[in-house]
Coordinates of C-alpha atoms and ligand atoms in Angstrom, one line a residue:
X1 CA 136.6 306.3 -66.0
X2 CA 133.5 307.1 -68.2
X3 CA 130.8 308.9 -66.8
X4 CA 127.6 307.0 -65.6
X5 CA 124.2 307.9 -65.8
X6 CA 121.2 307.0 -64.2
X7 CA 117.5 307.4 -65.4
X8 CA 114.0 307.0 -64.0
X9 CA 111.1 307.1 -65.4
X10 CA 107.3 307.4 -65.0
X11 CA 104.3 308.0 -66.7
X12 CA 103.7 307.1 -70.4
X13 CA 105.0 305.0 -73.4
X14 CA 105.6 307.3 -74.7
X15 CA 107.9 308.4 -72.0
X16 CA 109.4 305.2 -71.6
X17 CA 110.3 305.0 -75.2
X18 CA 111.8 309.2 -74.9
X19 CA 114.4 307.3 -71.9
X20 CA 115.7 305.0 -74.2
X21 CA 116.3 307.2 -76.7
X22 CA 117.9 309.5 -74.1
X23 CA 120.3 307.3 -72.7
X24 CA 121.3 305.6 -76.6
X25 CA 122.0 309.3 -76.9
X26 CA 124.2 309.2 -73.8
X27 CA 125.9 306.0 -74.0
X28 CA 127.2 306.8 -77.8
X29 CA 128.6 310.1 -76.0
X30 CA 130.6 307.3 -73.7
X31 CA 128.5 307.3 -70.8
X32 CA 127.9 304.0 -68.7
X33 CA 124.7 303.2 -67.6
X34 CA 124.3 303.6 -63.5
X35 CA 121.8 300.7 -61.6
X36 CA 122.0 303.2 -58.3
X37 CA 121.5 307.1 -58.5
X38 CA 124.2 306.7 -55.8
X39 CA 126.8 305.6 -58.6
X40 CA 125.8 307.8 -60.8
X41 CA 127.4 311.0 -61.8
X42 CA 124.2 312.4 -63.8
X43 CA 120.5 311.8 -62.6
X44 CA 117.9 312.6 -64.8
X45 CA 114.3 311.6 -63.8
X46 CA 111.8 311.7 -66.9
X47 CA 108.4 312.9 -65.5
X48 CA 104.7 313.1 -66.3
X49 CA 102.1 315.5 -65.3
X50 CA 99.3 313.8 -66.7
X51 CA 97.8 313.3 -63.4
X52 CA 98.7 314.9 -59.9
X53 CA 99.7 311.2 -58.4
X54 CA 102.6 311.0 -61.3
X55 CA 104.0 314.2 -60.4
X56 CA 103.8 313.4 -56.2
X57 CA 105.7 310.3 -56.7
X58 CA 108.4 312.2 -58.6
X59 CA 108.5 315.3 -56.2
X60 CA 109.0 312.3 -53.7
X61 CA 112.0 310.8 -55.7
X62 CA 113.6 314.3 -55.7
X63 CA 113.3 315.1 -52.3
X64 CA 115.3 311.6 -51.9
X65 CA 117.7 313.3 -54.5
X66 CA 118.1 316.1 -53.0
X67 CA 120.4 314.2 -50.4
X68 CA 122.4 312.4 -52.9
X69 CA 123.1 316.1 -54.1
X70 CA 124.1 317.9 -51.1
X71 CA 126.4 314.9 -50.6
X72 CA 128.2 315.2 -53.8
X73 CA 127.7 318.6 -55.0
X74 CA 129.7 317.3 -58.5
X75 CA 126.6 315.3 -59.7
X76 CA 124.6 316.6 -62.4
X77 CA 120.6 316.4 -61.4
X78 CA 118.1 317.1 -64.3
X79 CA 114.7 316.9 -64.5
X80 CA 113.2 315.7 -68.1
X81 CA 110.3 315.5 -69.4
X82 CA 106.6 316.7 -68.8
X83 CA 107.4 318.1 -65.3
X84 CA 110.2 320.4 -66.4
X85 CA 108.1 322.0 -69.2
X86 CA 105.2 322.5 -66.5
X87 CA 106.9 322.3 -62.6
X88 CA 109.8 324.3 -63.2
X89 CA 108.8 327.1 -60.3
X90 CA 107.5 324.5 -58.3
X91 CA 110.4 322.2 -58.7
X92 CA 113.2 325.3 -58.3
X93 CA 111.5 326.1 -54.7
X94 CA 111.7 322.6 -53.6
X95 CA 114.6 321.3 -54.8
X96 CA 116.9 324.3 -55.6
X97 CA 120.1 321.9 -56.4
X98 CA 118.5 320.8 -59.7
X99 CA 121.3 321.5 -62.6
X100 CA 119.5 320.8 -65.2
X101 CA 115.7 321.3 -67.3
X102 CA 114.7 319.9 -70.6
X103 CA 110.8 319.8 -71.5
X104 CA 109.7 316.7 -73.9
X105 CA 110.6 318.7 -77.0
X106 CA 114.1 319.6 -76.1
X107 CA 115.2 315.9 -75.4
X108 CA 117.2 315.2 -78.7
X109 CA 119.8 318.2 -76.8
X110 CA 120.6 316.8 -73.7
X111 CA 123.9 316.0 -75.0
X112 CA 124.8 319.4 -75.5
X113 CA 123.1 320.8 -72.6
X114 CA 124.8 318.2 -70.1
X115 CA 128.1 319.8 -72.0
X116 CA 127.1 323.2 -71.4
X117 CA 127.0 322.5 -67.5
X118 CA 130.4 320.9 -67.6
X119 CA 131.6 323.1 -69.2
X120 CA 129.7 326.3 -67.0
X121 CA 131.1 324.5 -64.2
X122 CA 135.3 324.7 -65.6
X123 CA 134.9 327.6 -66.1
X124 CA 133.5 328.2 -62.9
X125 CA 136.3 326.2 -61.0
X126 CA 134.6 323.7 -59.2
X127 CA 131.4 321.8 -58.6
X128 CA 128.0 322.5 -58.9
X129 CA 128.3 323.7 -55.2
X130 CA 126.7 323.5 -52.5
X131 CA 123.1 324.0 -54.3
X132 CA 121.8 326.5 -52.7
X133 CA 119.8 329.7 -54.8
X134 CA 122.9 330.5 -56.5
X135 CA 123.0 327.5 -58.9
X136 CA 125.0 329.2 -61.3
X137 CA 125.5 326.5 -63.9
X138 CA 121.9 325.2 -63.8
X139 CA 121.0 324.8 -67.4
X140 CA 116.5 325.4 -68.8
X141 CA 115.5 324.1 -72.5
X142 CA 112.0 323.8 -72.2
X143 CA 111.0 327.1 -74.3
X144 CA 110.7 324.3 -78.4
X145 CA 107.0 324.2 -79.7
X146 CA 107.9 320.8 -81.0
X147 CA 110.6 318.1 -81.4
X148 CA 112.8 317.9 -84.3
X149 CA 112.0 314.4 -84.9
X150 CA 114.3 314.5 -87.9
X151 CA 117.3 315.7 -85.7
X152 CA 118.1 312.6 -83.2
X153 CA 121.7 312.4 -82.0
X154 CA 122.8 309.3 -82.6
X155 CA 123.1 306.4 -80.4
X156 CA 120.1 304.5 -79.4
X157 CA 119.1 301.7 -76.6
X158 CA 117.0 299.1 -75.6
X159 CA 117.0 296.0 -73.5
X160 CA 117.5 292.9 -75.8
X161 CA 113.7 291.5 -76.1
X162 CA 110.7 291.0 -77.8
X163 CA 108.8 293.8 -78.0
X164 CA 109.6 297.3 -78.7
X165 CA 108.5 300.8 -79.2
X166 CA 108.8 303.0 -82.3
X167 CA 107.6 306.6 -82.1
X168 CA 105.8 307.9 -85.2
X169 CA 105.0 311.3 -84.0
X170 CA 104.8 313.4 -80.9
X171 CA 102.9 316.1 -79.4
X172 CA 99.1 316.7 -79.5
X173 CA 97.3 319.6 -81.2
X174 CA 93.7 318.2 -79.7
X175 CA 92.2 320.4 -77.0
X176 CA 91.0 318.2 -74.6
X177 CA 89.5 320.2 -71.7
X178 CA 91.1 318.0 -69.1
X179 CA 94.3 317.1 -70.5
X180 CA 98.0 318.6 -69.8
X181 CA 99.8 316.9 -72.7
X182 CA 99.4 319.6 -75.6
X183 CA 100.8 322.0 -73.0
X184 CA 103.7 320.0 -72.0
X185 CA 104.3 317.8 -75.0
X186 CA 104.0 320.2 -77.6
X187 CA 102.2 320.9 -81.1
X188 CA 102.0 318.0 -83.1
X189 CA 104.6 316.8 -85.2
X190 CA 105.2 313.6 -87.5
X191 CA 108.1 311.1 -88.5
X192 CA 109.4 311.3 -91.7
X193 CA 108.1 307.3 -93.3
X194 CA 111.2 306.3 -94.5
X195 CA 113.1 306.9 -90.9
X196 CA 109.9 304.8 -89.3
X197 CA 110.8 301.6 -92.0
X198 CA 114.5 302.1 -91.3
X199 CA 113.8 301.4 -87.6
X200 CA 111.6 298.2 -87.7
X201 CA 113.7 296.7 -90.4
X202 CA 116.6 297.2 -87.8
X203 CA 114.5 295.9 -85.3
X204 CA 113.6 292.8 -86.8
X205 CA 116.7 292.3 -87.9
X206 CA 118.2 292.7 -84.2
X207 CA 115.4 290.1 -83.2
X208 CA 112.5 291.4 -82.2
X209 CA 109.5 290.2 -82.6
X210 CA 106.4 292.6 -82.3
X211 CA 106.7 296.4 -82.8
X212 CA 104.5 299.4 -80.9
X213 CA 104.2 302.2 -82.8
X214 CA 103.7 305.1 -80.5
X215 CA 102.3 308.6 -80.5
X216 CA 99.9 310.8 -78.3
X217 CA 97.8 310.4 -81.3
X218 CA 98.7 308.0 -84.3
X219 CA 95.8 308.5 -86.0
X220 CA 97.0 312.0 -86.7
X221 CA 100.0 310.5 -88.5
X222 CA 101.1 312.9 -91.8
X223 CA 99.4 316.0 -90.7
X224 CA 103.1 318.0 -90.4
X225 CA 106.4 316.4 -91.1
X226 CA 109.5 318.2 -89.8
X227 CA 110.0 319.8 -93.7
X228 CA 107.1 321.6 -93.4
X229 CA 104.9 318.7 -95.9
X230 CA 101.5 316.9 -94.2
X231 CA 98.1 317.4 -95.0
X232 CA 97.8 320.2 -92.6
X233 CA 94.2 318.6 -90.8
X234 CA 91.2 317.1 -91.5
X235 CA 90.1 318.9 -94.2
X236 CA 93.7 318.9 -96.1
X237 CA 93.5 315.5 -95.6
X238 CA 89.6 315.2 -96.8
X239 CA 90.9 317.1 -100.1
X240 CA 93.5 314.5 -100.7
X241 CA 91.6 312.0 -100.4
X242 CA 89.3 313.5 -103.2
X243 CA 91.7 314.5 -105.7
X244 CA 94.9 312.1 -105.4
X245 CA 94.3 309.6 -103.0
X246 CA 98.2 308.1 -104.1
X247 CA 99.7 311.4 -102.6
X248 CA 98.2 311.2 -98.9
X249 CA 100.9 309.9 -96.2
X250 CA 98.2 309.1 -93.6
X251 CA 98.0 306.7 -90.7
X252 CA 96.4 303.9 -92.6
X253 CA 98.9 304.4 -95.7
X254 CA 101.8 304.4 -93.0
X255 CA 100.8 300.9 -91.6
X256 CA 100.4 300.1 -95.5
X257 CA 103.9 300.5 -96.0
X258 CA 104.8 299.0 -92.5
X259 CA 103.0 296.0 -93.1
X260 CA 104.4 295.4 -96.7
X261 CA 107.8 296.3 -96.0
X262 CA 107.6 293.5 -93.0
X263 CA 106.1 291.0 -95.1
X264 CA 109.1 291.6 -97.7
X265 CA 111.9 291.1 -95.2
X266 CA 110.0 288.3 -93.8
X267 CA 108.4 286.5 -96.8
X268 CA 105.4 284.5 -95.8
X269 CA 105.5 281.9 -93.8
X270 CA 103.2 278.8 -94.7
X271 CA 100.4 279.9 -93.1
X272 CA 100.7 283.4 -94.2
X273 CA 101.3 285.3 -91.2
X274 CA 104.4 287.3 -91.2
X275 CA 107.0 286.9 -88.4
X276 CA 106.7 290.7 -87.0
X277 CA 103.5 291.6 -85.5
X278 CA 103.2 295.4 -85.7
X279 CA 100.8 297.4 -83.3
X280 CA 99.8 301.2 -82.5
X281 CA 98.8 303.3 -79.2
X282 CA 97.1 305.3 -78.8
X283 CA 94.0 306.9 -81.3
X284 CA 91.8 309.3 -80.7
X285 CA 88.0 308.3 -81.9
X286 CA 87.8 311.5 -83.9
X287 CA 90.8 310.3 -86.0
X288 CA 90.1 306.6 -85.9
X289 CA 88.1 306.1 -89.4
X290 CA 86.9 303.7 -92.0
X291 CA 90.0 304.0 -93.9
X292 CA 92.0 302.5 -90.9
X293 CA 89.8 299.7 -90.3
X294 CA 90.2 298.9 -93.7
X295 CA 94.1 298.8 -93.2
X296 CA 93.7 297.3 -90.2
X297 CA 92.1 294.9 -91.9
X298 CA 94.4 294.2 -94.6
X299 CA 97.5 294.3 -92.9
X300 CA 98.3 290.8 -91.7
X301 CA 101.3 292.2 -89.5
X302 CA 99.0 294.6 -87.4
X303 CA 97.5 292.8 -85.1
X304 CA 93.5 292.8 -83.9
X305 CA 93.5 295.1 -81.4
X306 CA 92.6 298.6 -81.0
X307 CA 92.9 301.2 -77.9
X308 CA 89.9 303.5 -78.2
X309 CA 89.8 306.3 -75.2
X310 CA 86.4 306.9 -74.8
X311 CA 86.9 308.9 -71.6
X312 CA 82.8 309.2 -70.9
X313 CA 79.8 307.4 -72.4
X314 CA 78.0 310.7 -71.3
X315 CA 77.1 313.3 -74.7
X316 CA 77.3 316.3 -72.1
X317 CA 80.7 315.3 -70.6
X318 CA 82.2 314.5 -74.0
X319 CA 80.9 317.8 -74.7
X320 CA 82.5 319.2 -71.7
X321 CA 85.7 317.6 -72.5
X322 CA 85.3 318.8 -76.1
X323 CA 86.0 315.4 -77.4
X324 CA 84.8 315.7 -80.7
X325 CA 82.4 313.4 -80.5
X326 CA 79.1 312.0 -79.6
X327 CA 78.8 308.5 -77.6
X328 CA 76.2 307.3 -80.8
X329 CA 79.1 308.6 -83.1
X330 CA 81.5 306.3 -81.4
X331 CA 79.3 303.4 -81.1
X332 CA 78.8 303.4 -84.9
X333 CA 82.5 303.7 -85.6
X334 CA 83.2 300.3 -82.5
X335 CA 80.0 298.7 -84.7
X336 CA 82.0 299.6 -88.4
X337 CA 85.2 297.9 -86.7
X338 CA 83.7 294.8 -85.6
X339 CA 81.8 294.2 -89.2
X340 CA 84.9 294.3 -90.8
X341 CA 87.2 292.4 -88.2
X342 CA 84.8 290.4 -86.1
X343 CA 87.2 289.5 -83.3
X344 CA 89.1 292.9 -82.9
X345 CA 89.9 293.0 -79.4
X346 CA 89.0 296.4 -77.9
X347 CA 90.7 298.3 -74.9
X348 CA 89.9 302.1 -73.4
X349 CA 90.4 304.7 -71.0
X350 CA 87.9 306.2 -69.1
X351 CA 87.7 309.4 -66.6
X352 CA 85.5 309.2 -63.8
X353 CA 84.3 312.7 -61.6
X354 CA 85.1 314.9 -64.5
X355 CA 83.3 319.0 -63.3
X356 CA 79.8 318.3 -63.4
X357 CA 79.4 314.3 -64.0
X358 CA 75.8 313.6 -62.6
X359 CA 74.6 310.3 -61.4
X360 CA 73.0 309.9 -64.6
X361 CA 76.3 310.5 -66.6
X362 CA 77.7 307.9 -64.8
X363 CA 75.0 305.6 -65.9
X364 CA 75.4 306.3 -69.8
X365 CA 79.3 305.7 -68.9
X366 CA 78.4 302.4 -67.4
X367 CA 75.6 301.9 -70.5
X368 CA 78.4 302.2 -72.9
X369 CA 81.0 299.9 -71.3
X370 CA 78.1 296.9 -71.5
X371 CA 77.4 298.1 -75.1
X372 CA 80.8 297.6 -76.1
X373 CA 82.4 294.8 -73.8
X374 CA 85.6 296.2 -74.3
X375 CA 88.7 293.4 -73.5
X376 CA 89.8 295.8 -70.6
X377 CA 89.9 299.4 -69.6
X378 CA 91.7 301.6 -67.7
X379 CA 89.7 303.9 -65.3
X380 CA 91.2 307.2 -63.9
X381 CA 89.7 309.2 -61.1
X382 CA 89.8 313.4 -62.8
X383 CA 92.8 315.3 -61.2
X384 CA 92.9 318.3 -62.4
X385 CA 95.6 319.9 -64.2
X386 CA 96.7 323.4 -63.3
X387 CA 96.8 325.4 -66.7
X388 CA 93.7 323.5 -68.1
X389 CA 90.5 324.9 -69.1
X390 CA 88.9 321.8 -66.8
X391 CA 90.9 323.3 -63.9
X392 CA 89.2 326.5 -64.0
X393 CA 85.9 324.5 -63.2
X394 CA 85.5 323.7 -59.7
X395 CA 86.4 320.2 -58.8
X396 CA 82.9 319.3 -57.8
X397 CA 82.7 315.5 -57.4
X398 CA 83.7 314.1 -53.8
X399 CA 86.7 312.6 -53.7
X400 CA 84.5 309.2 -52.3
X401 CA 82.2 309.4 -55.1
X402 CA 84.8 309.4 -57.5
X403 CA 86.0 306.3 -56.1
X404 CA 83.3 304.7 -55.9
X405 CA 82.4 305.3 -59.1
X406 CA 86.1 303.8 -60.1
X407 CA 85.6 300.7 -58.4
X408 CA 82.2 300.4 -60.2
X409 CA 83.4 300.1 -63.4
X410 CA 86.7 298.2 -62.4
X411 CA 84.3 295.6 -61.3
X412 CA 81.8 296.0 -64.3
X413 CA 85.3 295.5 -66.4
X414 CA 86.1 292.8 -64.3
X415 CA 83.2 290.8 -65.3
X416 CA 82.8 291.7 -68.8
X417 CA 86.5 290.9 -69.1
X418 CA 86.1 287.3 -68.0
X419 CA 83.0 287.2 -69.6
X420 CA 85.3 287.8 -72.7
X421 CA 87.9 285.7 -71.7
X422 CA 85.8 282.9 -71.3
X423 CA 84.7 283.0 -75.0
X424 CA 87.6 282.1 -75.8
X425 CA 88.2 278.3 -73.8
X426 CA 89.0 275.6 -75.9
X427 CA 90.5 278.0 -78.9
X428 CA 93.5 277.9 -80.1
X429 CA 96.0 281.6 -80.3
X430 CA 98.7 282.3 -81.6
X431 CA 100.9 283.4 -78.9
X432 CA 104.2 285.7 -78.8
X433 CA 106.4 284.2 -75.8
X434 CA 107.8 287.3 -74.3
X435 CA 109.4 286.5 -70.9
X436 CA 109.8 284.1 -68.3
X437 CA 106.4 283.9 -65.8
X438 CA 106.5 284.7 -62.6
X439 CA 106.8 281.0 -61.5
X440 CA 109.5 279.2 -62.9
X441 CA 109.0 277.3 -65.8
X442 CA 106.0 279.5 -66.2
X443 CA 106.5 281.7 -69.7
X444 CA 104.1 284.8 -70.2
X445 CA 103.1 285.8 -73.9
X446 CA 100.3 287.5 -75.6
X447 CA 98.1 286.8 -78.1
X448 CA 97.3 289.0 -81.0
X449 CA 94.4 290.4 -79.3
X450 CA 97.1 291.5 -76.5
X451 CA 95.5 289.1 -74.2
X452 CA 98.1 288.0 -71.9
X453 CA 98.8 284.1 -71.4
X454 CA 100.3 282.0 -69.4
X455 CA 101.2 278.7 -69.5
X456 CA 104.4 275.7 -69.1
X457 CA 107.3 275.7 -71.3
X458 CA 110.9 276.2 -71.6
X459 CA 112.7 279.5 -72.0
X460 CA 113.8 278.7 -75.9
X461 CA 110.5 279.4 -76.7
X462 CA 111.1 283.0 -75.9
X463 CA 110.4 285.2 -79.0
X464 CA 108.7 282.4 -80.7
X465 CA 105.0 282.7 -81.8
X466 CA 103.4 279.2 -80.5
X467 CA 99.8 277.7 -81.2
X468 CA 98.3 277.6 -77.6
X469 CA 95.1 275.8 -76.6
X470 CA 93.2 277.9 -74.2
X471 CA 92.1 275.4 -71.0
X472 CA 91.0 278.5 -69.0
X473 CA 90.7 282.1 -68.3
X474 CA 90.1 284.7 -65.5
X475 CA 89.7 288.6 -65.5
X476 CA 93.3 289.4 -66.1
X477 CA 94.9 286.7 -67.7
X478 CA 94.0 283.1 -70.0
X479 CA 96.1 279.6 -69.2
X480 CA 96.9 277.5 -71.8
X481 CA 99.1 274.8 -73.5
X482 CA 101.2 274.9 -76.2
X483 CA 99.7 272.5 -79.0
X484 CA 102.0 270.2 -80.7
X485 CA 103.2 270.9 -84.6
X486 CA 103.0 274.5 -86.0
X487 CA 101.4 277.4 -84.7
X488 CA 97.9 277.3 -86.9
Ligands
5AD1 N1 92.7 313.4 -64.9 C1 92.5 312.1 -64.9 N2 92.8 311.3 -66.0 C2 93.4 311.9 -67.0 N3 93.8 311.5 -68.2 C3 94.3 312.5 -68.9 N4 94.2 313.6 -68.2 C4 93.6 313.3 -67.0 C5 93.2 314.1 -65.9 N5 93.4 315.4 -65.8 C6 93.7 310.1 -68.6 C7 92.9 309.9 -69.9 C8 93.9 309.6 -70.9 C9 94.9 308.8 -70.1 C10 96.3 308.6 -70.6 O1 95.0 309.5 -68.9 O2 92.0 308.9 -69.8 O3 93.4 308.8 -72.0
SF4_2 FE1 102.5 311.8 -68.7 FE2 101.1 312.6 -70.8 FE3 103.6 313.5 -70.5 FE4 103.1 310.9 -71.1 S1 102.6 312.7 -72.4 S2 104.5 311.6 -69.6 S3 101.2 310.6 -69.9 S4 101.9 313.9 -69.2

């Protein structure tokens, strides 16, 4: 019988998109996919440690593991992901039975590292045994600066759907005073194009319908390529720009070639909207320039939406957070956006209770979120992140004040969402059926915006883009019908 696995994950996209590629990897090696970890005869949980809630609920999972180990001693238990690069100690004092580490850049050799522990273990003559300190066939790759992107196993998988993710580039070489992700995830490194065209044109091919391109940073696309080519960083980049312009591989020349490469599998249609709608998470202001609105702009495939972490509306806290930018810098570049694509739909993340944040920081944070009226936000309490340079700043803001200030600006989002939602009654979207709804013969789509709709129809309509009159609209979601004839 093959071998089954069985994979959890939390935290990002990012890592969402990492566990499909790790069990494509798996499943082209023969393994079966497992629904229970009880079935399963490897358990790999994929972790983040972006905040310390992430990493509880996964310490949690384990402890539940732990078990299911002592049970079976045979089972192969690994730990993948952010965690492993940054929990290892931790994770080896509580849960001693683990076989198995791989950080974020050592994914593409789990293959060969799950092989290694088989074959530790024949030699060894037996099981992984009783756990225990002497885990002699545990198995640690978490040492790699950075992935080989160019150097994926073969084998890939994802649920038949609508969407799906494509990763352009990992890692992060920002500095973000808060943030855990350049230590866990790695320098920055970038997808070679022609790999990135390869995939979508697969994708649309298999059926799908809208594409996310992913990367802790997009917007740094190009810098370094696994050959050693990129513009190197801003100024490389600056000096391309200057003197051959044809030569830079950027962000906005990647969605270029995306977009055009769609449009010549798809043709046009009619109404000159090509079938595949492409989008991008997440970009870092710094990055996020005229030259990608521009492409933005002319890309019919990328859709009008953009995720813009702002983090604090406060100068000092960016400061603090050694952002890179002011709040009037990032106001100009949401004002340059909307002049040349007026109904850009805007989204953010925002940290509340950073070291320091005064009353009157929080005010300029609420200022800016009524300056922008961003389409929604996502709002994090600060947890700080051992290993940080945040985290050597002492955690000053109450824990009640931090939430208070969260539910503060989930209600100010609250009402500038409907307040944006409601602006758009009576219009008519074009809307990507993605799934059922939750009430049957409900469907649930979004709109190019990535405003999520609702309304009556039958499941054929499932990965069909359908004109849909907007009747009305709350906070989270609009309602609509489905208007007769084409979509425009
Ligand atoms: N505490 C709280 N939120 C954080 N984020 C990143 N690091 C931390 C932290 N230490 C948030 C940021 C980021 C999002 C993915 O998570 O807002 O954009
Ligand atoms: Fe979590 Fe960040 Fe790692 Fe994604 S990259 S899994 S958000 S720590």
């Amino acid at each position: 019988m093959n071998k089954r696995v069985y994979l959890q994950t939390y935290g990002c996209q990012m890592n969402e998109r990492d566990s499909e590629e790790v069990l494509g990897m798996l499943t082209a090696q023969g393994y079966e996919l497992a629904e229970h970890p009880e079935e399963a005869d490897v358990i790999l949980l994929n972790t983040c440690s972006v905040r310390a809630h992430a990493e509880e609920r996964a310490f949690g999972k384990m402890g539940e593991l732990s078990v299911l180990k002592r049970q079976n001693p045979d089972v192969i238990l690994g730990i993948i992901g952010c965690m492993a690069k940054l929990q290892r100690e931790t994770i080896f004092k509580r849960l001693p039975q683990v076989d198995l580490f791989a950080g974020p850049a050592e994914l593409y050799d789990l293959p060969y590292l799950l092989a290694e522990i088989q074959e530790k273990r024949q030699f060894r003559g037996g099981g992984g045994g009783a756990g225990g300190e002497g885990n002699g066939s545990r198995v640690i790759a978490v040492e790699r600066t950075f992935r080989p992107l160019d150097k994926k196993p073969a084998g890939d998988y994802r649920k038949p759907g609508v969407t799906a993710f494509v990763t352009i580039m990992e890692g992060c070489d920002k500095a973000c005073t808060y943030c855990i992700v350049p230590k866990t995830r790695g320098q920055e490194i970038s997808r070679p194009a022609q790999d990135i065209l390869d995939e979508i044109s697969q994708l649309a091919n298999a059926g799908y319908r809208e594409v996310t391109l992913l990367g802790q940073n997009v917007n740094s696309y190009g810098k370094r390529f696994p050959d050693g080519s990129g513009y190197r960083g801003p100024l490389g980049r600056l000096r391309l720009l200057e003197e051959n312009p044809g030569a830079l591989l950027d962000f906005p020349q990647l969605l270029r070639m995306i977009d055009a490469s769609t449009r010549q599998t798809w043709g046009q249609s009619p109404f000159g909207n090509s079938s595949l709608r492409i989008r991008f998470t997440t970009s870092h202001p710094f990055d996020a320039t005229p030259r990608l609105f521009e492409a933005m702009r002319d890309c019919s495939s990328v859709c009008e939406w953009l995720h813009l972490p702002v983090q604090s509306g406060s100068n000092r806290i960016l400061r603090a957070m050694r952002r890179g930018y002011t709040r009037e810098a990032y106001l100009e570049k949401i004002e340059r956006l909307r002049r040349l694509i007026p109904d850009i739909s805007l989204s953010t993340d925002i940290i509340v209770g950073f070291p320091g944040e005064t009353e009157e920081d929080f005010r300029q944070t609420v200022s800016l979120m009524r300056a922008v009226e961003y389409d929604s936000a996502f709002v994090f309490k600060y947890s700080p992140r051992p290993g940080t340079e945040a985290a050597a700043r002492e955690d000053d803001v109450p824990r009640e004040v931090k939430e208070e200030r969260n539910q503060v600006l989930l209600a100010l989002q609250d009402e500038i969402s409907l307040k944006r939602h409601r602006r758009l009654e009576g219009s008519t979207l074009d809307v990507l059926i993605e799934e059922p709804g939750k009430r049957p013969g409900q469907l649930f789509g979004r709109t190019r915006g990535n405003h999520g709709v609702i309304l009556e129809g039958s499941a054929g309509w499932i990965g069909e883009t359908v004109s849909v009159r907007i009747a009305t609209a709350t906070a989270h979601t609009l309602f609509g019908e489905r208007c007769n004839g084409f979509s425009h």
